[in-house]
XYZ file of C-alpha atoms in Angstrom:
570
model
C 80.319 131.125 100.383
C 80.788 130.512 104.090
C 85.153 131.255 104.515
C 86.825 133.816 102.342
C 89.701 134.619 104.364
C 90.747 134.008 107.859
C 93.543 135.930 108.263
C 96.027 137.550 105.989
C 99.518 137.114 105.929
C 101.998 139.982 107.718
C 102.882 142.701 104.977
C 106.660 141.623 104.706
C 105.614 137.845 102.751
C 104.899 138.837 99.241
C 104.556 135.680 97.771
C 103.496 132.014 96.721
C 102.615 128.134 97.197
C 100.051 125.486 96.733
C 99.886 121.592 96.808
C 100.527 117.883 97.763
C 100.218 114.864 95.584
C 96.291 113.577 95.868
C 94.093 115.412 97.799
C 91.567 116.323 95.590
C 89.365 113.105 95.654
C 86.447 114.974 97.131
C 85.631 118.306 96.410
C 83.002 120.260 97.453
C 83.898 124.204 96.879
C 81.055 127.005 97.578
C 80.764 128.977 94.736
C 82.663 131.955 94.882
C 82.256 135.265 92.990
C 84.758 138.575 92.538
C 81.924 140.680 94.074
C 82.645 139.445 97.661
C 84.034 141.264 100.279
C 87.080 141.223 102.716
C 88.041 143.383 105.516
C 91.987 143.975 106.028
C 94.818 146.513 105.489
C 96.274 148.085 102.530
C 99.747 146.356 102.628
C 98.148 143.583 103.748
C 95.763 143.288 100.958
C 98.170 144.212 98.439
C 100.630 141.423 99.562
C 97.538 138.916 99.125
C 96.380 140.185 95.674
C 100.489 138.999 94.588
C 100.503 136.223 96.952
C 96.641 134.438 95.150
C 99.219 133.542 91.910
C 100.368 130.964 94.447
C 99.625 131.011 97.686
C 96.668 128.647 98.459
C 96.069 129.916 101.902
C 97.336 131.494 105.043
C 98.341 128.217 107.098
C 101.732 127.445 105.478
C 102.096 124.475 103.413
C 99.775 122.223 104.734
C 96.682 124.651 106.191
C 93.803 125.444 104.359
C 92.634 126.935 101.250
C 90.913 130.718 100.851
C 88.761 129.060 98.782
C 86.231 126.742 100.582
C 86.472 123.072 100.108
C 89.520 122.611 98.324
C 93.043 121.448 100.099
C 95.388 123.896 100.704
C 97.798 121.855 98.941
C 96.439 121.482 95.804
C 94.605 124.429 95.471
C 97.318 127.194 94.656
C 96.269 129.097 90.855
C 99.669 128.353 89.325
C 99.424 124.649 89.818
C 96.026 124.375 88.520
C 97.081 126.665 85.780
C 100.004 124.734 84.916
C 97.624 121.327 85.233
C 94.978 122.539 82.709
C 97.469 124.081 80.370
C 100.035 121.410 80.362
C 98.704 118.402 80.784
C 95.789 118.072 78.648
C 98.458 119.237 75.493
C 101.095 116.860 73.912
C 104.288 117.792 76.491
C 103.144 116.599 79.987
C 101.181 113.262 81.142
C 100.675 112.589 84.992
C 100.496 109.198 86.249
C 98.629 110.113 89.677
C 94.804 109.222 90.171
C 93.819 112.464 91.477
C 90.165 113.388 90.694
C 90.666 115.478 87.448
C 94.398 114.653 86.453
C 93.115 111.580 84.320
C 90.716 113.244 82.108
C 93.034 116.095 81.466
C 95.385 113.457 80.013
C 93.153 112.288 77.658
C 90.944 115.763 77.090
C 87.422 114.142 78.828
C 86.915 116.629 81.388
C 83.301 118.851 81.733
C 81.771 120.684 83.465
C 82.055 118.817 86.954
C 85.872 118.641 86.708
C 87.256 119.085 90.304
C 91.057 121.277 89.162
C 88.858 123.584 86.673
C 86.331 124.062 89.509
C 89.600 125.196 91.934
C 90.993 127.459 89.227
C 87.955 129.288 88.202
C 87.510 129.567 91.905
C 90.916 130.602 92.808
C 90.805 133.074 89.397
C 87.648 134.702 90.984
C 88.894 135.106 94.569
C 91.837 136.947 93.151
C 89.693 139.359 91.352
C 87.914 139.538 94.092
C 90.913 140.727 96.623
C 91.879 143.160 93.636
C 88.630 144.656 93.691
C 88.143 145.470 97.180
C 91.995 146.982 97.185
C 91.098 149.195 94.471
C 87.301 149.717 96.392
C 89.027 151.018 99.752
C 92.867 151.737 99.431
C 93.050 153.319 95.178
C 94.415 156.469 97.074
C 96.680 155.038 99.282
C 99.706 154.745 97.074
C 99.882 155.326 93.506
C 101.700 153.102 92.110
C 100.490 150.121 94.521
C 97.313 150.837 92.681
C 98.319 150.462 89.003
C 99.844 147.115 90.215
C 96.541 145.890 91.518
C 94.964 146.955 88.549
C 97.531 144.745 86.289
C 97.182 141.520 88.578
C 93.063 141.815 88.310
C 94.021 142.251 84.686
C 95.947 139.512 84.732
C 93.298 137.347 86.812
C 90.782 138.402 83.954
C 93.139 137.301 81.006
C 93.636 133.692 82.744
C 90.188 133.280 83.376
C 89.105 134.525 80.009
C 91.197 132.762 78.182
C 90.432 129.209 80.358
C 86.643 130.000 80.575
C 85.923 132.388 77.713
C 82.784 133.809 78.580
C 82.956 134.796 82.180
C 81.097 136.655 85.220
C 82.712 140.165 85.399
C 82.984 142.777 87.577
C 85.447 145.726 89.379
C 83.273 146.726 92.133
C 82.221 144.679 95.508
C 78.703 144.024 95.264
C 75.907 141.862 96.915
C 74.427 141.507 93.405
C 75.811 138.479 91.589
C 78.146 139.669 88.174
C 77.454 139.650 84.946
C 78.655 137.305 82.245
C 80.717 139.135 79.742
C 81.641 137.841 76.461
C 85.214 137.428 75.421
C 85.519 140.786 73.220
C 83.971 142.505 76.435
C 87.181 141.278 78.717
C 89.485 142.140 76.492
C 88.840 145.510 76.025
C 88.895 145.781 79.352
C 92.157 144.282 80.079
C 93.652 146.439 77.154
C 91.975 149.501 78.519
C 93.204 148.993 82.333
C 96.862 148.084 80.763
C 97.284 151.075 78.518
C 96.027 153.129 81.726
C 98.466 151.904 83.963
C 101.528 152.257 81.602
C 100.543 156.249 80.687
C 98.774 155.537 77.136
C 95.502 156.391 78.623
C 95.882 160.832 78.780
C 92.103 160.494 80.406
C 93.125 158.033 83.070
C 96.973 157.766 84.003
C 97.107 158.858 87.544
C 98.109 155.169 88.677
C 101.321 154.075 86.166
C 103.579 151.376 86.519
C 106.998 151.978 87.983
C 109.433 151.808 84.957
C 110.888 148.803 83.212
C 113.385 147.672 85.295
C 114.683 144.175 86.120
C 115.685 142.942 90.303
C 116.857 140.633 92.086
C 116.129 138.986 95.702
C 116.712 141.377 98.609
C 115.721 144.560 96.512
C 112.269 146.172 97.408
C 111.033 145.848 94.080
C 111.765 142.205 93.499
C 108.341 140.156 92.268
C 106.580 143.437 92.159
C 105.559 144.100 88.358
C 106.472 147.344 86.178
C 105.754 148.091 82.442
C 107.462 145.890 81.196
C 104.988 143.071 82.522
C 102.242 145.118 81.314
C 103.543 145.433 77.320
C 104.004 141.559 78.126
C 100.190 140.772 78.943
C 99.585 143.506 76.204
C 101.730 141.896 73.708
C 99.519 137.937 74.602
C 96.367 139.343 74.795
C 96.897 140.375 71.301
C 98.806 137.088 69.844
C 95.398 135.522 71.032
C 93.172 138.097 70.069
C 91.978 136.099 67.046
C 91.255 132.898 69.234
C 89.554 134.812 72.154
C 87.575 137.634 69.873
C 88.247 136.305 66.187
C 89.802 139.116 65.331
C 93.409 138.767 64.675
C 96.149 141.608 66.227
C 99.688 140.461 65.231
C 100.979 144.017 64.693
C 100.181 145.114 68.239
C 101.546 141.733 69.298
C 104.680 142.298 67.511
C 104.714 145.921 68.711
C 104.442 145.089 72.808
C 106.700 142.092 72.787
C 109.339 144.681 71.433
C 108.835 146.947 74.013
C 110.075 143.847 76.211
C 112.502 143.150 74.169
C 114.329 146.837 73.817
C 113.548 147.282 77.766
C 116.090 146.626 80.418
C 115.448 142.967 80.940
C 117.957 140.791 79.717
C 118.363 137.470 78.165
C 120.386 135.331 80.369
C 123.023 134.293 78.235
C 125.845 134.117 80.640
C 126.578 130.710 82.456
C 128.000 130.009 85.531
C 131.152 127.586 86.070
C 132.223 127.091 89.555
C 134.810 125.105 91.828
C 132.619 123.645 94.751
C 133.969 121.372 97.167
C 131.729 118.060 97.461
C 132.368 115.777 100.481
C 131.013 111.753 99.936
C 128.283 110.849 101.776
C 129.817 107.256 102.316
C 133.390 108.348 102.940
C 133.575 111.845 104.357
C 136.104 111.974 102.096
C 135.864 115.840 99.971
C 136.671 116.823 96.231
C 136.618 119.590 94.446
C 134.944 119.509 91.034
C 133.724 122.289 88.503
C 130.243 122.348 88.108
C 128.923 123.864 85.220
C 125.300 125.150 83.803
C 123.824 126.385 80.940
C 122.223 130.049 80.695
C 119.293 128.032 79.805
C 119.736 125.843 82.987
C 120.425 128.859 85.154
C 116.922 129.717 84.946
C 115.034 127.209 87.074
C 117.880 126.570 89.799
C 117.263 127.575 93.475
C 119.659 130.907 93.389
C 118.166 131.932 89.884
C 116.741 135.145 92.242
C 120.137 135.535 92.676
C 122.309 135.468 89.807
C 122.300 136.794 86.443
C 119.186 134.510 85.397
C 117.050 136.983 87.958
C 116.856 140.097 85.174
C 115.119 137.734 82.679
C 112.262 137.587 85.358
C 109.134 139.910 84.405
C 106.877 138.715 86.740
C 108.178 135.957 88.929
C 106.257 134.040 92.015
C 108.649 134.823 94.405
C 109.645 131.354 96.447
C 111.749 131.585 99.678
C 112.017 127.914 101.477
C 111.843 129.540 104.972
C 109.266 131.991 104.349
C 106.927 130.695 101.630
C 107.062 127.020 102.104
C 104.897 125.494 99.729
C 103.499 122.467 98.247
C 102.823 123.741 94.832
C 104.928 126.189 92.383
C 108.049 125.706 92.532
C 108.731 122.284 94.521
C 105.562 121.218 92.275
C 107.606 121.287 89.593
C 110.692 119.979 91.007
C 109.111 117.516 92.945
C 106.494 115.845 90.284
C 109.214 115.291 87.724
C 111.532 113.496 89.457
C 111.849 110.059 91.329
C 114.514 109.076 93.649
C 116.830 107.175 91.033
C 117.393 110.615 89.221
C 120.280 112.905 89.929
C 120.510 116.318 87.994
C 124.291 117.128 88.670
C 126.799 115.451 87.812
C 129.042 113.755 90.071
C 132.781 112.156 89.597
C 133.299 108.681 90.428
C 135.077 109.329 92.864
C 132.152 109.237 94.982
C 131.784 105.549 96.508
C 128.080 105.935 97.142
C 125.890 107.049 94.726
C 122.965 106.859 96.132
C 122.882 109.070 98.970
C 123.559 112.080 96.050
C 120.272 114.854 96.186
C 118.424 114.047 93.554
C 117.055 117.224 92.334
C 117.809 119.809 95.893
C 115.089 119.351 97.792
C 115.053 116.466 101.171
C 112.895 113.556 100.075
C 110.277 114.940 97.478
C 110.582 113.212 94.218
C 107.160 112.254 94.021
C 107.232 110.758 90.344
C 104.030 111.895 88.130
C 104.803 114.175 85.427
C 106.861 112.920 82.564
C 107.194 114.136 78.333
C 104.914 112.933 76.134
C 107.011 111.422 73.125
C 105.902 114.329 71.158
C 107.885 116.822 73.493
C 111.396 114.956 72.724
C 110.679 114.476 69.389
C 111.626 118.615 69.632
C 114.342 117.554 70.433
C 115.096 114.302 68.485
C 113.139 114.046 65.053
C 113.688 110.660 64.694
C 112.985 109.048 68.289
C 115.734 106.475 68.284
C 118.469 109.120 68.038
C 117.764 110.328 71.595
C 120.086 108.246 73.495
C 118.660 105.675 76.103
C 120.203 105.307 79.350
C 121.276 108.812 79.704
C 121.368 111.523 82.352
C 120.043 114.873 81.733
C 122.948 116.619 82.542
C 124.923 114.431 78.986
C 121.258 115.119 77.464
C 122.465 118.397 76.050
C 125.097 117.307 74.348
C 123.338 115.127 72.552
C 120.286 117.066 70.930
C 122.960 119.798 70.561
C 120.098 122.310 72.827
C 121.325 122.851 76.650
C 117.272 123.247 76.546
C 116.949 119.461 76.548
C 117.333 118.729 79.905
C 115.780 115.147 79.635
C 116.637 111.716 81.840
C 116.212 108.422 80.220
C 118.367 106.284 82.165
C 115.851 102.863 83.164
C 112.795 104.770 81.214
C 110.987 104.329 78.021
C 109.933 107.051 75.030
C 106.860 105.656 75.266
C 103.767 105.470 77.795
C 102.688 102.338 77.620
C 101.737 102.117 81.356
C 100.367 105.334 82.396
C 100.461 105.099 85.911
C 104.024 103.967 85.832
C 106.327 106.988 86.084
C 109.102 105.317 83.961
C 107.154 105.232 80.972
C 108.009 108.491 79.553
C 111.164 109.824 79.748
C 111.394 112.290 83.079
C 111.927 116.102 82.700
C 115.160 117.653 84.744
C 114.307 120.937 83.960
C 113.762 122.514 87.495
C 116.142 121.907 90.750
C 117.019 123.497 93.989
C 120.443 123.403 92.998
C 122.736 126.348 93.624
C 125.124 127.370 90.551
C 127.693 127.566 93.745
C 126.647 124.954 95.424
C 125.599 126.613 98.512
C 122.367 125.707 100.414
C 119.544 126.995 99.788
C 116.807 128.351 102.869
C 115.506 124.993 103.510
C 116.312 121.418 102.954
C 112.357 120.584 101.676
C 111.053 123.656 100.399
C 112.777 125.636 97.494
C 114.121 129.097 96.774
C 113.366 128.161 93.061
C 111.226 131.549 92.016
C 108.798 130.171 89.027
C 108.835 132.966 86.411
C 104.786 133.679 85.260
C 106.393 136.004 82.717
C 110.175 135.921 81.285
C 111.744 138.179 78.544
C 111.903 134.789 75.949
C 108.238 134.967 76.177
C 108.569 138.406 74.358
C 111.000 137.445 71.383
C 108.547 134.409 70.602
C 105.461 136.850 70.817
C 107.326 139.324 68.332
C 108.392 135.833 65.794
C 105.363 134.452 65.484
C 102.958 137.987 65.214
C 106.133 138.561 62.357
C 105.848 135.165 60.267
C 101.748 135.805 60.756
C 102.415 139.038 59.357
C 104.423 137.282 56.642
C 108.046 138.843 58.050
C 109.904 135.721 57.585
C 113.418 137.596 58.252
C 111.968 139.104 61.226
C 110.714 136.153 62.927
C 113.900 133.926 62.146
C 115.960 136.815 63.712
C 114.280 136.393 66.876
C 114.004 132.563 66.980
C 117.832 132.276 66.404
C 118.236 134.407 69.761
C 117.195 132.196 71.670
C 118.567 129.183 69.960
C 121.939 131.024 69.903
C 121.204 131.179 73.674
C 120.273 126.944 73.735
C 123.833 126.796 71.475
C 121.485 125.402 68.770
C 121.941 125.125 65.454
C 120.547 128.457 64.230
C 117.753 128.018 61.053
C 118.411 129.495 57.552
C 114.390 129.979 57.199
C 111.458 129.599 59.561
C 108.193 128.459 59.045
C 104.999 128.162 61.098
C 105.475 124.807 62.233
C 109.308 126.152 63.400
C 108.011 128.768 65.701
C 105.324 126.184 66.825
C 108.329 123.791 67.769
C 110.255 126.885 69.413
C 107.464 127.149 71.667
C 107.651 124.030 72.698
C 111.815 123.863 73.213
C 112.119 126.927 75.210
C 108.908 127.159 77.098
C 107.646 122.904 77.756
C 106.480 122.341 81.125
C 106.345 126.440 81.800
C 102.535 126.011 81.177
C 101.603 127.911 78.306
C 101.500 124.800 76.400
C 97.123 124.577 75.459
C 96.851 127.951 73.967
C 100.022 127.915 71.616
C 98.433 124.522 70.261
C 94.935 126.138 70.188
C 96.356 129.294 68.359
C 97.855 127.044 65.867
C 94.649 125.089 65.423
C 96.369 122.082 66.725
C 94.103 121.241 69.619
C 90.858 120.603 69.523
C 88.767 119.329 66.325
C 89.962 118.100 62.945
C 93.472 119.212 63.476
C 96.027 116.617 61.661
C 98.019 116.649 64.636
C 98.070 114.511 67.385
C 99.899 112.923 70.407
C 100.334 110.155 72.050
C 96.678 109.615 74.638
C 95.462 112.426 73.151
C 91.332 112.338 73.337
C 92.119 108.853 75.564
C 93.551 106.462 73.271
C 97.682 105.578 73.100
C 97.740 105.742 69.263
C 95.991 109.715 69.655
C 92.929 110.784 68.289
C 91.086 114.058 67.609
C 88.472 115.160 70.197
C 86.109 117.708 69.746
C 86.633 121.833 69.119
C 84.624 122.830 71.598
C 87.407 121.622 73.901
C 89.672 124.336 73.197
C 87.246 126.425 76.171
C 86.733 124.908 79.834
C 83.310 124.607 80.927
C 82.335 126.838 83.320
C 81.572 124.972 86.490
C 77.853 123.843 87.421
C 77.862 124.408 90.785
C 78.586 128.526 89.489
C 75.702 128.028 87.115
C 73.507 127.243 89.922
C 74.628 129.505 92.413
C 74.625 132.582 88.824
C 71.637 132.664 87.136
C 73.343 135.289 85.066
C 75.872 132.784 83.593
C 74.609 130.600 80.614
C 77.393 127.233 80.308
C 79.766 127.738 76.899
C 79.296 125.976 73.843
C 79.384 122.369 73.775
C 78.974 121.517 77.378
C 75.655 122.224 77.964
């Protein structure tokens, strides 16, 4: 390791970013461990332990990367999360060349795959920024330090459940870490999170501020509480049987209710506003109503500001101005749309259509990451019912779920050509958009926030730990609140394959998408399911178990002669 930080950003940014479109053709990254050691601040270093969940570097959107050798733009940890967990699983395919993005499509990547390298890296020099706060500042405010202590939890559970069996340790050290198995993180994450919400009588001095949702401009907006903890509490145990093979639905259940009966709230109130629109052609104005789903809401560039913000348990905070950023939130904006799409709808009065925004943002509809046909048959059962030519704000209507915020106008179901975007109908989920339709910081860079952690996560948690737990009643309750939310059809019974398929409706493209399939044993080996290029072929085909773990990267098993490589890849 020959850069781990240059300088660190001033103690007011508390926040995010990451990449560009295909920079990662060459990557050489020194191999970096959570035993290293930085020199800085306390707010300073507590603002970059938040600000590693997207922030690839100090140099804005386009400088460098903390972690040596990979480009600032690409390099950000939710991008590459979102990239392993999303598009090696049946909802997103990416069209672009990158090194890395072609063998996640069709599940071929090893232990020399450029994106895992960058996120076990970037996992690894979060922990490492944790550590050394907790090293030199635990004292310096208590409840900065049980925050610390959750995001290094937090860094552990991603890594774990990407890598498995992974180097570990809390201190700064010259010695290299230890691998630990699976079992061994996760009582250590448990431990650390019952500690820091006041379960622990031996070790509470550092608890979480209480469960409390905020919004942008209060002091405690994108800084976690409890309720993020019972959150991470409530997944490590709805995996516990895939990461440790022994299976913890109860305390599942029993965390994501915590969520659930805390003050966070659903958003379940839409917004309907006049805004006057003036044609581009013209300069001739109309008014109009614009109008958007709770659902919608969500992932629209003022959703820190309305009633959408108090479903937020742990959001990557986004300000255009402030955090411009290549990654996170115009990532997702940006990839899924090309220039012929237009999320709102406009009347016809408007002479020329084509100068409308597209999706918020100036001039970044880059065109790479479209639905799999599996992800609208969620939608639409039978394939042919979801209308062709049709814009994603009508989309609703039609698969009678505001979730289905789908464009299919000029594109086809299926991906035929994979490096042409139109194959594959394009997702509309995420916008700059304000529900008023003011403007938003910046023309290019959006005020989107990307929520890591929202309360639906915690009524899905609870259904599925309850139908495991054979409480059918239990788990269809909770579904049908968030379909009641989508103005779905609400189900009469549930089954496993139902809360599967909920997953999938509320959450696609969120990137959570590989370990629901793996916890439902529809991933890797003899599964039954498949998807279209799964394992590299159009038709789909099964590829092998060992899959359902990344391998840990060789250049770290030369530079660690502590680590041994997982199962499968050595």
């Amino acid at each position: 390791m020959n850069k781990i930080l240059k300088y660190i950003l001033p103690a007011a940014a508390l926040v995010l970013s990451s990449g560009l479109t295909s920079c990662l053709n060459d990557l050489h990254v020194n191999p970096i461990d959570p035993s290293m050691q930085t020199d800085v601040e306390a707010e300073q270093l507590f603002n970059k332990c938040y600000a590693n969940f997207g922030l690839a570097g100090n140099g804005g959107p386009d400088g460098d990367s903390d972690v040596d050798g990979i480009d600032g733009g690409t390099s950000g940890l939710f991008r590459q999360m979102w990239n392993s967990n999303e598009l090696t699983t049946d909802e997103a395919y990416c069209g672009w060349g990158d090194d890395g993005v072609p063998t996640y499509c069709h599940n071929t990547y090893d232990a020399s795959h450029p994106m895992l390298r960058g996120y076990y890296y970037r996992l690894c020099v979060g922990i490492a920024y944790c550590n050394q706060y907790l090293k030199d500042f635990s004292d310096h405010d208590a409840v900065m330090t049980a925050e610390v202590r959750f995001l290094r939890a937090f860094h552990y559970y991603l890594l774990m459940d990407a890598f498995r069996n992974v180097p570990f340790t809390t201190v700064i050290s010259s010695e290299k870490p230890k691998q630990a198995s699976a079992p061994e993180v996760q009582a250590f994450i448990e431990a650390e999170l019952k500690a820091i919400i006041g379960e622990d009588e031996a070790d509470n001095a550092t608890v979480l501020a209480d469960a409390k949702p905020h919004t942008k401009g209060d002091g405690r907006w994108g800084r976690v509480d409890k309720a993020a903890a019972w959150m991470l509490l409530s997944r490590l145990y709805l995996n516990s049987e895939v990461h440790t093979g022994v299976a913890q639905w109860a305390k599942a259940q029993e965390y994501a209710e915590k969520v659930i009966n805390s003050a966070y709230e659903l958003n379940t109130v839409g917004s309907a506003k006049e805004v006057t629109t003036t044609d581009p052609g013209s300069g001739v104005s109309n008014t109009e109503t614009w109008e958007f789903s709770p659902y919608q809401m969500l992932f629209m560039g003022d959703n820190a500001k309305t009633s959408a913000a108090a479903e937020a348990v742990f959001p990557i905070l986004s300000d255009g101005m402030r955090t411009a950023s290549w990654g996170v939130s115009l990532f997702l904006i940006a990839s899924t749309h090309d220039g012929d799409m237009h999320d709102l709808r406009y009347d016809e009065f408007f002479a020329d259509q084509s100068k409308r925004s597209v999706n918020g943002v100036s001039g970044q509809a880059w065109g790479g990451n479209r639905a799999r046909p599996e992800l609208i048959k969620l939608f639409f059962k039978n394939p042919e019912d979801c209308p062709t030519e049709t814009a994603s704000y009508d989309m609703p209507f039609a698969a009678e779920d505001d979730r289905a915020l789908f464009n299919t106008i000029g594109r086809t179901l299926n991906i035929e050509t994979t490096t042409t975007f139109k194959n594959g109908y394009a997702v509309a989920k995420f916008n700059n958009f304000t529900t008023d339709g003011t403007a938003t910081s910046d023309a290019t860079h959006p005020d989107m926030v990307v929520m890591l952690m929202r309360k639906a996560e915690a009524y899905l948690n609870a259904a599925e730990a309850a139908m495991r737990l054979g409480d059918e009643g239990t788990a269809r309750k909770y579904v049908n609140t968030l379909r009641n939310r989508a103005n779905a059809t609400p189900l009469d019974f549930v089954t496993m394959d139902d809360i599967l398929a909920e997953w999938g409706r509320e959450f696609y493209f969120e990137g959570l998408r590989r370990p629901q399939l793996i916890r439902f044993g529809k991933f890797g080996g003899k599964t039954g399911y498949s998807w279209q290029w799964k394992g590299g072929t159009y038709e789909g085909q099964d590829f092998e178990a060992f899959r359902n773990v990344f391998a840990i990267p060789t250049s770290d098993l030369i530079a660690n002669k502590n680590l041994e490589q997982n199962d499968g890849y050595k």
